[in-house]
XYZ file of C-alpha atoms in Angstrom:
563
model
C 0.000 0.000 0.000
C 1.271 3.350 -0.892
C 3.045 5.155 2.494
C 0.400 7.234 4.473
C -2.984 5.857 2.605
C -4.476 4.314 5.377
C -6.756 1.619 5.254
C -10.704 2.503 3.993
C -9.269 6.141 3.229
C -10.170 7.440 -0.578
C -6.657 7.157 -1.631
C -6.239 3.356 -0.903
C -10.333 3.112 -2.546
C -8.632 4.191 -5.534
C -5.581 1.650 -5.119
C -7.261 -1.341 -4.867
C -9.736 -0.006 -7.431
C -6.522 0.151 -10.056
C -5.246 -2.850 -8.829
C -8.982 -4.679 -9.658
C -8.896 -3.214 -12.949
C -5.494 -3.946 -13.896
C -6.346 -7.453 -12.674
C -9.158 -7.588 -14.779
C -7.614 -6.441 -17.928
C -4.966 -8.670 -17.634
C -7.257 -11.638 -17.358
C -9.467 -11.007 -20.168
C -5.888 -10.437 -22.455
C -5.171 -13.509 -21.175
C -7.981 -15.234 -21.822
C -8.452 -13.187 -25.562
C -5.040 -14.612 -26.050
C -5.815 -18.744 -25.220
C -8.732 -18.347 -27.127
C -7.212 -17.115 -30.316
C -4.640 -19.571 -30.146
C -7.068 -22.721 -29.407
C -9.285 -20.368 -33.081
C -5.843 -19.670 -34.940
C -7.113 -22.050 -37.937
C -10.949 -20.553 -37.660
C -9.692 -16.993 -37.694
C -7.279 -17.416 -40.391
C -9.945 -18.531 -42.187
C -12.603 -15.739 -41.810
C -14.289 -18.388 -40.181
C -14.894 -20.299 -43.084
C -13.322 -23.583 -41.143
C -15.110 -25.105 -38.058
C -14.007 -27.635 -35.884
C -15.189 -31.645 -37.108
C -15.078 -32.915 -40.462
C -17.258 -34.334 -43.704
C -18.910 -37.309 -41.175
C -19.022 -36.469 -37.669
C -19.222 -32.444 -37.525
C -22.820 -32.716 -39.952
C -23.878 -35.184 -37.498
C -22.982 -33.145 -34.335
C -24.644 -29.927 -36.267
C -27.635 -32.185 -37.883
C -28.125 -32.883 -33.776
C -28.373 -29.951 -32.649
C -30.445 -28.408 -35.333
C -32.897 -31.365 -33.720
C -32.877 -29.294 -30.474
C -33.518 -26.062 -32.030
C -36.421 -27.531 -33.757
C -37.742 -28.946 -30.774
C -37.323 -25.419 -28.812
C -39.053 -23.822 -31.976
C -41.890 -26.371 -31.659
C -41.212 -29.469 -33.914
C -41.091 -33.113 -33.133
C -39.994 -35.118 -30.222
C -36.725 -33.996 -28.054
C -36.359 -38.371 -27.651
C -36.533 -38.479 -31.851
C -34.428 -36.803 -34.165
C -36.647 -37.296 -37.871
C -33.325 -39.199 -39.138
C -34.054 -43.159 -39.050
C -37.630 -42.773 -40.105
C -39.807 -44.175 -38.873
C -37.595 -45.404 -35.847
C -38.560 -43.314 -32.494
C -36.585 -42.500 -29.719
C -33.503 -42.692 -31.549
C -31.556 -39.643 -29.703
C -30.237 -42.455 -27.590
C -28.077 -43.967 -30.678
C -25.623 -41.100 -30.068
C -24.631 -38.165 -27.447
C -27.347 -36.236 -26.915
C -25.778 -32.157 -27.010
C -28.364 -31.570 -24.678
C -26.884 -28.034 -23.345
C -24.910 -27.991 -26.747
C -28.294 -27.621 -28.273
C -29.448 -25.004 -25.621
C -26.904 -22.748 -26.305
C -26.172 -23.620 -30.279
C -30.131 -22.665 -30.788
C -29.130 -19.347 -28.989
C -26.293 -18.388 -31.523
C -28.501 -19.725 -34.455
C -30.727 -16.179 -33.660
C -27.915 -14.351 -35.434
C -25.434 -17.250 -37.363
C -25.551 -19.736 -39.722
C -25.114 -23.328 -38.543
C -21.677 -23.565 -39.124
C -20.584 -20.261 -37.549
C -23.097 -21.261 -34.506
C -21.735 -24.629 -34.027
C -18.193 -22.797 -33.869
C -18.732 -20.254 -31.414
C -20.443 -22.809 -29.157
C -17.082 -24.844 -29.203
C -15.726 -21.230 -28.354
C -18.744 -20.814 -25.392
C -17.567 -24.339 -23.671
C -13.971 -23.542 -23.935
C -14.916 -20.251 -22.278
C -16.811 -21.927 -19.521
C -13.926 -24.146 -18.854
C -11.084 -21.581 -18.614
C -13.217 -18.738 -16.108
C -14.670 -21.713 -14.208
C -11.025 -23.251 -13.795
C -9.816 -19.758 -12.557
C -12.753 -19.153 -10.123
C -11.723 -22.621 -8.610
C -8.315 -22.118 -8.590
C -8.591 -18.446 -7.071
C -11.443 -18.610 -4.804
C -11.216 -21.985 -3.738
C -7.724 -23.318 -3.600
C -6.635 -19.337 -2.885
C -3.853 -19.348 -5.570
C -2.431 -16.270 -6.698
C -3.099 -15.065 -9.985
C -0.697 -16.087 -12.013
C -0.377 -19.812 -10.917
C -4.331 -19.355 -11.533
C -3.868 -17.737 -14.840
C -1.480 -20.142 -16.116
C -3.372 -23.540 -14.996
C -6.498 -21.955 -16.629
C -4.409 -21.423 -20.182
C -3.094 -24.911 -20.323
C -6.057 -26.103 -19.511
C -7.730 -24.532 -22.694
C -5.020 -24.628 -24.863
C -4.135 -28.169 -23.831
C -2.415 -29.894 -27.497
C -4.914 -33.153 -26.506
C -7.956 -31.145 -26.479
C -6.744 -29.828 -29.920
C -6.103 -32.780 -31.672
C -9.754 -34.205 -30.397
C -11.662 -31.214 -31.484
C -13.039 -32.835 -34.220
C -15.193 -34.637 -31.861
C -16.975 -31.713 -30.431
C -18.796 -33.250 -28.003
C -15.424 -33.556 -25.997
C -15.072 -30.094 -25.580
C -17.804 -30.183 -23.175
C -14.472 -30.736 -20.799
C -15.340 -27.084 -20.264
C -17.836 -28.454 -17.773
C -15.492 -30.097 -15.247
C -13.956 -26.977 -13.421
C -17.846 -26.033 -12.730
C -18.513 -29.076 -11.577
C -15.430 -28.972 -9.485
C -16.230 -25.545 -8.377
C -19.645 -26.610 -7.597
C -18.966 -29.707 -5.533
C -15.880 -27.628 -3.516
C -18.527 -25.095 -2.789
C -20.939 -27.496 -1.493
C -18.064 -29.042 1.087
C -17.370 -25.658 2.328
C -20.196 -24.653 3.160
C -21.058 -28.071 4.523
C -18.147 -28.104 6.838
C -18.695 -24.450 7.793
C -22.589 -25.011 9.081
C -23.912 -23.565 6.102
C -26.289 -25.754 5.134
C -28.487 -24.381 3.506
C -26.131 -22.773 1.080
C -24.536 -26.637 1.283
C -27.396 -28.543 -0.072
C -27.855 -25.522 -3.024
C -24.487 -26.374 -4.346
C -24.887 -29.724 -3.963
C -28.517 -29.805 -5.642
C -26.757 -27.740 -8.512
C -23.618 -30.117 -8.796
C -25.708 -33.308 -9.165
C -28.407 -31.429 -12.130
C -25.029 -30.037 -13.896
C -23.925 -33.789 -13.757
C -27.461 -35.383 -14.896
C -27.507 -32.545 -18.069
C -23.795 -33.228 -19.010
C -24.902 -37.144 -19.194
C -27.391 -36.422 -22.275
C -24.764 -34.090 -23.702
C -21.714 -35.764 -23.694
C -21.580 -39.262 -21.712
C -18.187 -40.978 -21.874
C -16.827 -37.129 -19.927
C -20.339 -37.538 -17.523
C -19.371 -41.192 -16.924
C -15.937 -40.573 -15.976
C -16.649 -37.450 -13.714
C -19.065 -39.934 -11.605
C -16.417 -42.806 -12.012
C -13.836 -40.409 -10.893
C -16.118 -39.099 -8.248
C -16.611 -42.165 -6.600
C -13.223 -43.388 -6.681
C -11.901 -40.331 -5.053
C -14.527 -40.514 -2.104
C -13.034 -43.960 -1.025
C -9.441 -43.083 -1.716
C -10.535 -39.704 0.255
C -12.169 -41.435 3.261
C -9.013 -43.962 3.745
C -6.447 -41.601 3.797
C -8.499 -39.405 6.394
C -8.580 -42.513 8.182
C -12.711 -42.765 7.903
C -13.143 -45.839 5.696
C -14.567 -47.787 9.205
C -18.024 -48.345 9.845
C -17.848 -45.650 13.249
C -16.053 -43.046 10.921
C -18.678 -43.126 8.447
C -21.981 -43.615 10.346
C -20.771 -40.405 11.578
C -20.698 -38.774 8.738
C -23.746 -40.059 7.300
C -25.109 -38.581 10.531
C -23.222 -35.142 10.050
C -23.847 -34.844 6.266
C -26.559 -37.710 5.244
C -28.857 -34.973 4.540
C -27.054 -32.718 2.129
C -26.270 -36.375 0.238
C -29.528 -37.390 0.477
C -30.602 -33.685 -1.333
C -28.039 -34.424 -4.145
C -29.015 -37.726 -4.830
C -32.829 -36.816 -5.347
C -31.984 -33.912 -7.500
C -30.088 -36.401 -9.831
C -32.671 -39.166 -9.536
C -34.821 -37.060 -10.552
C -33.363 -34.977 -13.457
C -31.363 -38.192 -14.647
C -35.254 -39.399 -15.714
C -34.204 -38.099 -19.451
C -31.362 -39.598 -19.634
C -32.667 -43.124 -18.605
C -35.898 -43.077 -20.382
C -33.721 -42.349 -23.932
C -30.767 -44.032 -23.352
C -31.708 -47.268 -21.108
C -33.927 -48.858 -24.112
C -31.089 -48.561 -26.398
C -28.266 -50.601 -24.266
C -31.090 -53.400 -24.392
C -32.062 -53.183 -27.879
C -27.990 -52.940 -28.664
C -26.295 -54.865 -26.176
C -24.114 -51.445 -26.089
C -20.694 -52.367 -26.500
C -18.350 -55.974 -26.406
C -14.947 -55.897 -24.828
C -13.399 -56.397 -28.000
C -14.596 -52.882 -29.482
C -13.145 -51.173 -26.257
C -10.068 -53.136 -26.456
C -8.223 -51.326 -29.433
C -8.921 -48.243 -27.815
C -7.578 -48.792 -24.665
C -4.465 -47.114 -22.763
C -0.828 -47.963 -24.343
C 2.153 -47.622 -22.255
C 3.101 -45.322 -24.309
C -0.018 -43.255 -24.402
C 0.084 -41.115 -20.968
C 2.532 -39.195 -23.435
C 1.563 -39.614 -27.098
C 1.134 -36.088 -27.897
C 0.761 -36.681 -31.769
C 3.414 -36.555 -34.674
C 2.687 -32.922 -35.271
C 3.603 -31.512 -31.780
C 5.965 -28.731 -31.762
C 8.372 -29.515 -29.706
C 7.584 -33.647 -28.917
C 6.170 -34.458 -32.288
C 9.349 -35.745 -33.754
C 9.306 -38.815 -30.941
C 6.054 -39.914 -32.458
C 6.978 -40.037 -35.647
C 9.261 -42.647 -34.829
C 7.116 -44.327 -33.427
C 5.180 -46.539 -36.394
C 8.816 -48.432 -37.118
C 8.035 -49.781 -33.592
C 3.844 -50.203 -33.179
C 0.975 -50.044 -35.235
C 0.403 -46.440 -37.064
C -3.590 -46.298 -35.099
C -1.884 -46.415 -31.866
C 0.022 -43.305 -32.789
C -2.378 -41.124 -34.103
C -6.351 -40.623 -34.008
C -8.119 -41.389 -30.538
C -4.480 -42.425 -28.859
C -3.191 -38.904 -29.417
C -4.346 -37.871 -26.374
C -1.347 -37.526 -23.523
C 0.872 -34.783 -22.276
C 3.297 -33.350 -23.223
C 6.940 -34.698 -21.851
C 7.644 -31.785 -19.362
C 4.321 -31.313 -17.838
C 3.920 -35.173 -17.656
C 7.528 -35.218 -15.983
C 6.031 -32.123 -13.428
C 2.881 -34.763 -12.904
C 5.538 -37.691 -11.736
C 7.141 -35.741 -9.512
C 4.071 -34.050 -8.063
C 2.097 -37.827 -7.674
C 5.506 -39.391 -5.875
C 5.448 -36.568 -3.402
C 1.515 -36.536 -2.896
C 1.631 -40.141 -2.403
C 3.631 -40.009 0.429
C 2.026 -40.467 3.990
C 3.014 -36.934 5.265
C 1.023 -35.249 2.264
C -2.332 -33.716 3.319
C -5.393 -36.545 2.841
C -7.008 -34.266 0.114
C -3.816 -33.924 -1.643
C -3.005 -37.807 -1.398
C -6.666 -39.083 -2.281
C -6.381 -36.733 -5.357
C -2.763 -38.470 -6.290
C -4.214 -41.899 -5.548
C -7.063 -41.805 -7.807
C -5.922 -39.813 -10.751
C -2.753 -42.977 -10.408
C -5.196 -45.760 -9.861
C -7.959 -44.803 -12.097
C -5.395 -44.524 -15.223
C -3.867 -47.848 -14.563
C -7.071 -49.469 -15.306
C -7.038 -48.198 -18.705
C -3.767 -49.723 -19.355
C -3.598 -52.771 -21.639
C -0.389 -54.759 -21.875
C -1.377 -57.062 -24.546
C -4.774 -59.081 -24.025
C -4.274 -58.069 -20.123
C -6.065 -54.900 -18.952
C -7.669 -54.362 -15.474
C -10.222 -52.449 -17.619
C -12.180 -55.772 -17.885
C -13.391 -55.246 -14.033
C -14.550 -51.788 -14.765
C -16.220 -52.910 -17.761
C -18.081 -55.817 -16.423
C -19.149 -54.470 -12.730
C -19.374 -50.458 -13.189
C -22.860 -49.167 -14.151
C -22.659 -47.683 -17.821
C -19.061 -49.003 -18.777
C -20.085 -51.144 -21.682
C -21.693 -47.485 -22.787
C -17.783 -46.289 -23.586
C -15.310 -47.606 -26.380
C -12.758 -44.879 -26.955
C -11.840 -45.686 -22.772
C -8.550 -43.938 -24.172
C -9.860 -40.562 -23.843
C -9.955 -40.553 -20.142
C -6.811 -39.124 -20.434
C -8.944 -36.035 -21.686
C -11.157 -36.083 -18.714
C -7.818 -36.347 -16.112
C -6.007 -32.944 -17.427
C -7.481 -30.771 -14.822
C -6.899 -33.133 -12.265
C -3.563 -33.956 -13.131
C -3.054 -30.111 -13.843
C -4.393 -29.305 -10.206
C -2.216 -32.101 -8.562
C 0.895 -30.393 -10.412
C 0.511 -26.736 -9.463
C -0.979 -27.777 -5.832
C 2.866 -29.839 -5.356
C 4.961 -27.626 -7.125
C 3.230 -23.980 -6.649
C 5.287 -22.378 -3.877
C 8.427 -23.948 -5.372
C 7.259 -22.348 -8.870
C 6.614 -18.868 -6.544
C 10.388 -19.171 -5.022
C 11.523 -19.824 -8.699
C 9.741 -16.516 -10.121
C 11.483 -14.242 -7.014
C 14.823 -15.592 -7.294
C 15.403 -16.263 -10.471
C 12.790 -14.769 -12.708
C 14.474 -15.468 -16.225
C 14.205 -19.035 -15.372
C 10.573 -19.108 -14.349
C 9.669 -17.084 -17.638
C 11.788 -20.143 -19.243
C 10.051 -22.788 -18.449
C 6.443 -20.678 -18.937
C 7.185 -20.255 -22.243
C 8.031 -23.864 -22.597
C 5.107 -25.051 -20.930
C 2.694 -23.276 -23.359
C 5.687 -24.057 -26.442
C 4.951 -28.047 -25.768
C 0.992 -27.473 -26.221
C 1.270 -26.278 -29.956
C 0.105 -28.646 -32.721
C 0.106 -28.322 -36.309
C -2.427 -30.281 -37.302
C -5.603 -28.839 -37.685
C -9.086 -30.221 -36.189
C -10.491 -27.330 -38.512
C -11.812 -29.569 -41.158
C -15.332 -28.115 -42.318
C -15.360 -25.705 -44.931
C -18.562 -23.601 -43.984
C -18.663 -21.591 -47.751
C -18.104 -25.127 -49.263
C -20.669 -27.229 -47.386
C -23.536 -24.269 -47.530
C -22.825 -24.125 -51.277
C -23.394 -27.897 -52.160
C -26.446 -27.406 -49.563
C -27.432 -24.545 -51.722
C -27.669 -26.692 -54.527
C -30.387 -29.297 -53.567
C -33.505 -28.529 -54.638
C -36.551 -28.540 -52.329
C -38.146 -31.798 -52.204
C -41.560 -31.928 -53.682
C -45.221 -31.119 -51.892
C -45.978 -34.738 -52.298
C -42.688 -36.033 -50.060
C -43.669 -37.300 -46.992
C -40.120 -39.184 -46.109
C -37.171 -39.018 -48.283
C -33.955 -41.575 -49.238
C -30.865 -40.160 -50.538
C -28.623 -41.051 -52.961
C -26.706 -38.882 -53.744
C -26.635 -35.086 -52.262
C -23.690 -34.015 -54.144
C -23.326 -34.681 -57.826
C -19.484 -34.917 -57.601
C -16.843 -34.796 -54.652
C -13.964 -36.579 -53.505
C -13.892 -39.513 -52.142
C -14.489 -39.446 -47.989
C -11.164 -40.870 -46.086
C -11.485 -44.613 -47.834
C -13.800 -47.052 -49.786
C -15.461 -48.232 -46.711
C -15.991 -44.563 -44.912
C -17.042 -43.502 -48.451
C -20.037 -45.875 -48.736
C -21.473 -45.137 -44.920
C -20.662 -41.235 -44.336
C -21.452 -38.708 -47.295
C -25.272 -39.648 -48.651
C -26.141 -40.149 -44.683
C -25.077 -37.224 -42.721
C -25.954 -34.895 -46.125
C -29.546 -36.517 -45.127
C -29.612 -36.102 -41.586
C -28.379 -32.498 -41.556
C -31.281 -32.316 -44.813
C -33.986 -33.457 -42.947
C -33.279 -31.198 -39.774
C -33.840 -28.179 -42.296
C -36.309 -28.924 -44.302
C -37.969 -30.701 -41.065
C -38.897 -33.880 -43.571
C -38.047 -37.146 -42.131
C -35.296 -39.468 -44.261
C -35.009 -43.086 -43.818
C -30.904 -42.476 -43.909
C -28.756 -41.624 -41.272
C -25.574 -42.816 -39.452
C -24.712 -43.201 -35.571
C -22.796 -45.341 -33.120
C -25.613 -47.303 -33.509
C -27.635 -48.287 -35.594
C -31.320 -49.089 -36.105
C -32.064 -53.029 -36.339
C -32.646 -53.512 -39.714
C -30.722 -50.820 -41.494
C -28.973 -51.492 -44.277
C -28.148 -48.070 -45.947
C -24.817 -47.921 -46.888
C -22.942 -48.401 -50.002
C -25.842 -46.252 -52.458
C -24.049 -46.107 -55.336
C -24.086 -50.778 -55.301
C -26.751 -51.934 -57.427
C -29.088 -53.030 -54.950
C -29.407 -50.081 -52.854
C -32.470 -49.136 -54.464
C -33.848 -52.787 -53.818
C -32.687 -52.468 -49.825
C -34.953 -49.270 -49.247
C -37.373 -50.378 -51.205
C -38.071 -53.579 -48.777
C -37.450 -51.032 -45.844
C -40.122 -49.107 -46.997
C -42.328 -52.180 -47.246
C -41.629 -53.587 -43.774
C -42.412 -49.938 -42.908
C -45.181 -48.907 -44.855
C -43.608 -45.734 -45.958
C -45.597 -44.312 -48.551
C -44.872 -40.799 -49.686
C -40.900 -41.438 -49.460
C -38.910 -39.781 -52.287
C -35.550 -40.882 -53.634
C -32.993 -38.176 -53.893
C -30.022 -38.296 -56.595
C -28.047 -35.233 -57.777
C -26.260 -37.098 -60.437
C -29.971 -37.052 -62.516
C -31.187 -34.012 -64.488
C -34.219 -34.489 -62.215
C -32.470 -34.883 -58.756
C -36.504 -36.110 -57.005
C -38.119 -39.110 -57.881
C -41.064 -40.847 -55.945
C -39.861 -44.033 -54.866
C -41.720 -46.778 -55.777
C -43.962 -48.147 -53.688
């Protein structure tokens, strides 16, 4: 404080007011700053590139232009009108639940493709101020330890590579939840329980949402969750049956609150998805199993990493090229991994505070049961006897899901060592910064989807006729390239073109593409001579009548189908 401004005087009013504001302007640079890095590829652009691809980003935007029809007053939230005449088939797929709230928001003034941008850009926002309020208010860090958690959690090269699957970025949601939860134990512990059982009621609705938005991240926040509450109680010395009728006595309440709140607003989520794991079987072992944890995969940053990339590219002379790449791209980078080994061996020791040590055990524990080495995997257990684990296949992007944790063990350990290092020896400390954030650059691109290409071949579809009542396509584009391969080729373009299709023109197709399937579908490959002769006998098991045949190849792209 400045010499003679005494406390509550006008002079240090208009300190601490400066100080606020240059606090504030230095967080939203900051935060301007992560969020044109994570956009570089979109704002190079002119926005003309979203996040996603050909396949799955029309499916994630055909999905959520579901939800704004529903909010405008069209069909059933349970039944997208793709897989006509199929109902409740929302559960095939993630559900974008609060996607779809706040995408139908943006679509007011944008396009779809700008709106399903800028909602990536709304979740990533989310995620960064809801990290900082955690890290500031309740772990009391100072701002720049704060600051610079919050930054590699958004600009984190993992989430990068995976933002073609959008529905990951809902990641954004775990420092609320965190914040939430925290809040709730606070006040709990401090008598406030009133205040307790609010934060507690909103943690467990923000959990039962996330589930129809995004479930593997949903599923592995509870999984988490629950893991941490036992490694929690034993090393507070509570896992007994004394220590914890005691606190069911002292806290049973505020539980109780949270688990009817979730009961309750989980309802959706059951009633859409709990048909579908018994009409599906959901998913075999063997699915999961090539998309488990490698060894090598806690730091399998991708070939195109700035700094680590060139490791990886070494890396196919030694294992298969798909556990390089893709869905196993998803580790740290080598010197914040390195600060998370250190960290975990110190937090694991007995003298570490219980919080500190349950945190260590679990984030440890928790990613050794994703490990596979060769046909063994303790992921088997989870799979068989945890509720909704035959539900995930890509298990490999937990490693998504622990990055705050792992990035909140790592500045908890090493934060007062990292504040000595910035007041001794502040060259160094700016060093390793700058390397930090260096590490988290990739070149590749998630920004697949060209928005001026896909609205022009959109553009170019006529209307279907007055007398369509369902529709089949064909073909939605009279010539493009080839999608990824032969195989992608014949179940991707003429489906997703006809799910985003029906969405706008609110006219139900027969096509359409998911993680599942319906039972008898049989739509891919429309260009094989007996496509025509597959949805005609759908149509007959169906009796569709009405359903028009789309083909942009013909001078006369509509035809009725026959009946």
């Amino acid at each position: 404080m400045v010499a003679g401004a005494a406390p509550g005087s006008a002079t240090a009013r208009r300190l601490a007011a400066r100080r606020a504001l240059v606090r504030t302007v230095l967080i939203a640079l900051t935060f301007a700053a992560a969020m044109a890095f994570c956009l570089r590829d979109v704002l190079a652009s002119g926005f003309d590139l979203g996040f996603g691809d050909r396949a799955d980003g029309l499916i994630e935007i055909s999905i959520l232009e579901h939800w704004r029809n529903v909010l405008h007053g069209f069909g059933d939230w349970r039944t997208p009108i793709y897989f006509h005449p199929y109902r409740d088939t929302l559960g095939y797929n993630d559900g974008y639940f609060l996607y779809g709230l706040v995408y139908s928001l943006l679509r007011i003034w944008f396009d779809p493709f700008i709106s399903d941008t800028l909602n990536i850009l709304v979740f990533k926002a989310i995620g960064f101020f809801s990290a900082l309020v955690l890290m500031r208010s309740v772990f009391g860090w100072r701002l720049g330890a704060a600051l610079l958690a919050s930054v590699l959690f958004a600009i984190a090269n993992s989430l990068a590579l995976q933002s073609v699957h959008a529905q990951l970025q809902t990641i954004g949601l775990l420092p609320l939840l965190f914040l939430f939860v925290c809040r709730a134990w606070l006040a709990e512990t401090g008598g406030r329980k009133a205040a307790a059982r609010g934060w507690a009621a909103a943690a467990a609705a923000l959990t039962a949402a996330w589930l129809i938005t995004s479930f593997y991240l949903a599923w592995f926040a509870l999984f988490f969750g629950g893991v941490f509450g036992l490694f929690w109680l034993r090393a507070a010395d509570r896992l007994n049956p004394k220590a914890l009728l005691a606190l069911a006595r002292a806290h049973g309440t505020t539980f109780a609150v949270a688990g009817a709140v979730f009961a309750v607003l989980c309802a959706p989520f059951l009633w859409v998805y709990l048909p579908k794991v018994l009409e599906t079987g959901a998913h075999h072992f063997r699915e999961a199993e090539k998309y488990l944890t490698t060894p090598l995969d806690p730091v399998n940053v991708g070939p195109d990493n700035l700094l680590w990339g060139w490791i990886h590219r070494l890396l196919p002379s030694f294992i298969p090229p798909s556990y390089v790449g893709g869905e196993h791209a998803s580790g740290y980078p080598l010197i914040q991994f390195s600060l998370f080994v250190i960290a975990a061996r110190q937090a694991l020791k007995a003298a570490a505070p219980p919080l500190q040590r349950a945190l260590a055990m679990t984030i440890v524990a928790t990613w050794l049961l994703t490990i596979q080495l060769g046909p063994v995997s303790p992921w088997r257990l989870v799979f068989w006897f945890a509720p909704g684990a035959t539900g995930l296949r890509t298990v490999v992007r937990y490693q998504l899901f622990l990055l705050l944790p792992v990035l909140i063990l790592i500045f908890w350990t090493h934060r007062e060592r990292w504040e000595r290092l910035l007041a001794t020896r502040p060259a160094a400390a700016v060093v390793l910064v700058g390397l930090l954030l260096l590490e988290n650059v990739n070149l590749y691109s998630a920004a697949q989807l060209s928005r001026s290409a896909q609205t022009a071949a959109l553009a170019a579809i006529p209307a279907p006729p007055a007398a369509c009542r369902s529709f089949v396509v064909v073909k939605a584009r009279a010539a493009e390239p080839m999608y990824k391969a032969p195989n992608f080729d014949a179940l991707y373009p003429h489906n997703v073109d006809a799910m985003l299709l029906a969405q706008l023109w609110r006219l139900p197709t027969i096509n359409g593409f998911s993680t599942f399937n319906p039972p008898d579908w049989a739509l891919a490959g429309p260009t094989a001579p007996d496509y025509g002769a597959r949805v005609q006998a759908y149509a007959a098991r169906h009796d569709l009548h009405g359903l028009c045949r789309l083909d942009m190849r013909q001078a006369s792209p509509w035809t009725m189908a026959r009946p």
